[in-house]
Structure formats: C-alpha cells, structure tokens
C-alpha cells in the first residue's frame, strides 16, 4: 500500500529582506533554525553567501543594564514591564513580567553586579513593541494598531498588493529601528 500520495504537504513561508543600505539581511523567523534554513536556501540559490549574525560594538547586556539602572533610555525607546536578568553563570536567570523595572529588588540585583539585563521588552516611537535580546536578536515584534491600519484601504482579497504594501511599510520601519539600534550600541562590531 502506497501512502505517499495521501501524505499532507507542509508549506512554510519565511520572509526575508536584504537591506542593501545597511548591508544586512533581516529574516522574519521565530527560531534561529528557521532563519538558518532560509539563509541555506538563499546560499543554495546564489552559490555562496558569507553572512554572520549581527553583533554590536558595545556589549548589549551592559547597555541594557545601564538603561534600567540609570533610567536613561534613548528618547525613542520606552522600557516595558518585562525583562530577563542573567547572572554570571548561564543557569541563573530571573524573568520579570508585569513588573516595574524600577522595583527596588530588581535595581539592587543590578547594582550589586550579580545580574545583568539579558532581555528587555521595549516600545519604539509608539510604532512597535519587541523584546531585544543580548545576542542582538529581536523577538515578539508587534506593530501598533495605527501602523497595521495604514494599508486597510487595500482589499485583503488582493493578497499580492496587500503583501507588497505591508512589506514596504514594515521594512521602512525596521530600517529606522535598525539605524537607531546601531547608533545606540556603537555600530557594528568589527569582524576578524
């Protein structure tokens, strides 16, 4: 009995954007494996593609920690009530959710140097919210309702036109966010 014709196929859609201006590739993927799979397919199509994950010149966890300790986030960012604090040993983690980050206990842990901020939920210019990780990845990206409604004049049935409009809107916003983050974290780390 041949079951192959009855097998269900699994389709995946992973959007990726090549930012020629900043020499970056942005991948809309929930996991690093899925992002790597998208890059592997791109490599296979192009023949080669030497890429490395984005790394900032200044240590992200140090800057994130200073933002909370000194309450000096850039004017274009707002810290939300969610963070992850990591100790010097990788197994020591404290997750804070729906917790004011100026809480005395949190500040005491950071001031003593026992913990650093390894993840921080942020809002950028009333446009989007996201969680910034110390490995320079951005997770749980969510655009504000005002942004999502900008293309409501395009019919949802016109999938191609709606996708193009949404993608142009999204890439414009993400390009500005990337530029802000690169400036704040001292630019891109020099590659060896």
XYZ file of C-alpha atoms in Angstrom:
192
model
C 0.000 0.000 0.000
C 1.464 3.329 -1.047
C 0.679 6.137 1.414
C 2.823 8.806 -0.213
C 0.053 10.303 -2.395
C -2.079 10.709 0.729
C 0.619 12.447 2.749
C -0.093 16.052 3.615
C 2.430 18.535 2.374
C 3.759 21.158 4.744
C 4.329 24.642 3.394
C 6.303 27.287 5.228
C 6.604 30.963 4.464
C 9.652 32.829 5.733
C 10.016 36.435 4.650
C 13.473 37.872 4.337
C 14.624 41.304 3.369
C 18.044 42.255 2.053
C 18.841 45.744 3.338
C 21.416 46.948 0.814
C 21.863 50.319 2.526
C 22.975 48.795 5.851
C 24.447 45.617 4.337
C 22.147 43.415 6.443
C 19.716 40.569 5.886
C 16.613 40.634 8.091
C 14.736 37.350 8.476
C 11.201 37.047 9.822
C 11.582 33.768 11.695
C 10.581 32.662 15.174
C 13.646 30.461 15.623
C 17.299 30.649 14.663
C 16.967 27.266 12.913
C 14.253 28.577 10.625
C 16.350 31.671 9.883
C 19.350 29.467 9.119
C 17.193 27.309 6.815
C 16.155 30.439 4.893
C 19.797 31.504 4.581
C 20.763 27.994 3.440
C 18.163 28.168 0.667
C 19.452 31.600 -0.334
C 23.038 30.291 -0.320
C 21.999 27.361 -2.498
C 20.340 29.750 -4.960
C 23.266 32.192 -5.091
C 26.141 29.729 -4.831
C 27.612 31.312 -1.706
C 26.553 33.823 0.895
C 29.070 34.697 3.608
C 26.945 36.099 6.439
C 27.371 36.315 10.195
C 24.836 37.313 12.850
C 24.759 40.998 13.695
C 26.918 41.926 16.668
C 27.227 45.406 18.155
C 30.496 47.097 19.100
C 29.289 47.688 22.666
C 28.080 44.832 24.851
C 24.252 44.848 24.671
C 23.724 43.459 28.184
C 25.852 46.257 29.664
C 23.882 48.930 27.834
C 20.511 47.341 28.681
C 21.542 47.156 32.340
C 22.651 50.799 32.367
C 19.371 51.854 30.770
C 17.461 50.351 33.704
C 19.904 51.363 36.453
C 20.299 54.951 35.310
C 16.823 55.333 33.797
C 18.414 56.786 30.666
C 16.846 55.050 27.705
C 17.124 56.864 24.397
C 14.204 59.249 23.798
C 12.867 56.955 21.060
C 12.527 53.949 23.377
C 10.276 53.080 26.287
C 11.014 50.137 28.593
C 8.010 47.901 29.135
C 7.447 45.863 32.285
C 9.265 42.757 31.125
C 12.911 41.772 31.364
C 15.198 38.841 31.928
C 18.120 39.150 34.314
C 21.036 36.765 33.946
C 23.748 36.019 36.441
C 27.379 35.393 35.629
C 26.509 31.716 35.342
C 24.150 30.922 32.466
C 21.831 28.819 34.664
C 20.958 31.735 36.949
C 18.031 33.606 35.343
C 15.257 35.803 36.735
C 12.290 36.577 34.477
C 10.265 39.677 35.287
C 6.818 40.104 33.733
C 4.283 42.790 34.514
C 6.803 44.127 36.994
C 8.001 47.737 37.153
C 11.704 47.564 36.350
C 12.464 50.369 38.796
C 11.486 47.943 41.577
C 13.988 48.121 44.467
C 14.753 44.383 44.372
C 15.497 44.431 40.645
C 17.668 47.529 40.954
C 19.544 46.010 43.914
C 20.425 42.902 41.890
C 21.677 45.045 39.030
C 23.596 47.481 41.259
C 25.404 44.675 43.063
C 26.588 43.348 39.717
C 25.023 39.968 40.465
C 22.777 40.228 37.418
C 22.721 41.928 34.028
C 19.739 42.576 31.775
C 19.837 39.939 29.037
C 16.382 40.612 27.531
C 14.263 43.720 27.637
C 10.778 44.434 26.281
C 10.729 47.802 24.551
C 8.428 50.109 22.650
C 9.864 52.136 19.788
C 8.333 55.522 18.930
C 4.735 54.357 19.576
C 5.176 52.267 16.420
C 6.102 48.782 17.564
C 6.918 46.681 20.593
C 9.566 43.986 20.740
C 11.888 42.074 23.025
C 15.560 42.883 22.490
C 17.976 40.075 23.396
C 21.625 40.401 24.350
C 22.534 38.326 21.266
C 21.167 41.220 19.139
C 18.031 39.363 18.069
C 14.613 40.958 18.143
C 11.701 38.749 19.166
C 7.931 39.173 19.535
C 7.819 42.110 17.157
C 4.344 43.650 17.152
C 3.354 46.709 15.173
C 0.954 49.228 16.728
C -2.646 49.292 15.516
C -2.039 52.644 13.823
C 0.677 51.045 11.684
C -1.339 47.935 10.857
C -4.294 50.090 9.785
C -2.258 52.155 7.301
C -2.906 49.713 4.458
C -6.542 48.991 5.296
C -7.604 50.745 2.095
C -6.171 47.783 0.142
C -8.551 44.859 -0.092
C -7.433 41.747 1.768
C -8.515 39.703 -1.259
C -5.777 41.415 -3.285
C -3.112 39.410 -1.495
C -0.139 40.412 -3.671
C -0.803 44.144 -3.459
C -1.514 43.968 0.284
C 1.654 41.928 0.894
C 3.770 44.406 -1.097
C 2.313 47.413 0.736
C 2.705 45.786 4.161
C 6.258 44.690 3.355
C 7.293 48.179 2.200
C 5.780 49.689 5.347
C 7.440 47.095 7.603
C 10.893 47.370 6.009
C 10.835 51.161 6.249
C 10.067 50.999 9.957
C 12.615 48.250 10.627
C 15.322 50.138 8.708
C 14.838 53.144 11.018
C 14.812 50.931 14.118
C 17.993 49.170 12.966
C 19.675 52.521 12.371
C 18.686 53.704 15.872
C 19.966 50.493 17.481
C 23.250 50.579 15.558
C 23.842 54.165 16.704
C 22.938 53.415 20.330
C 25.103 50.280 20.576
C 28.188 51.822 18.986
C 27.749 50.463 15.481
C 28.521 47.029 14.177
C 31.268 45.028 15.867
C 34.414 44.751 13.754
C 34.745 41.376 12.087
C 38.000 39.485 12.259
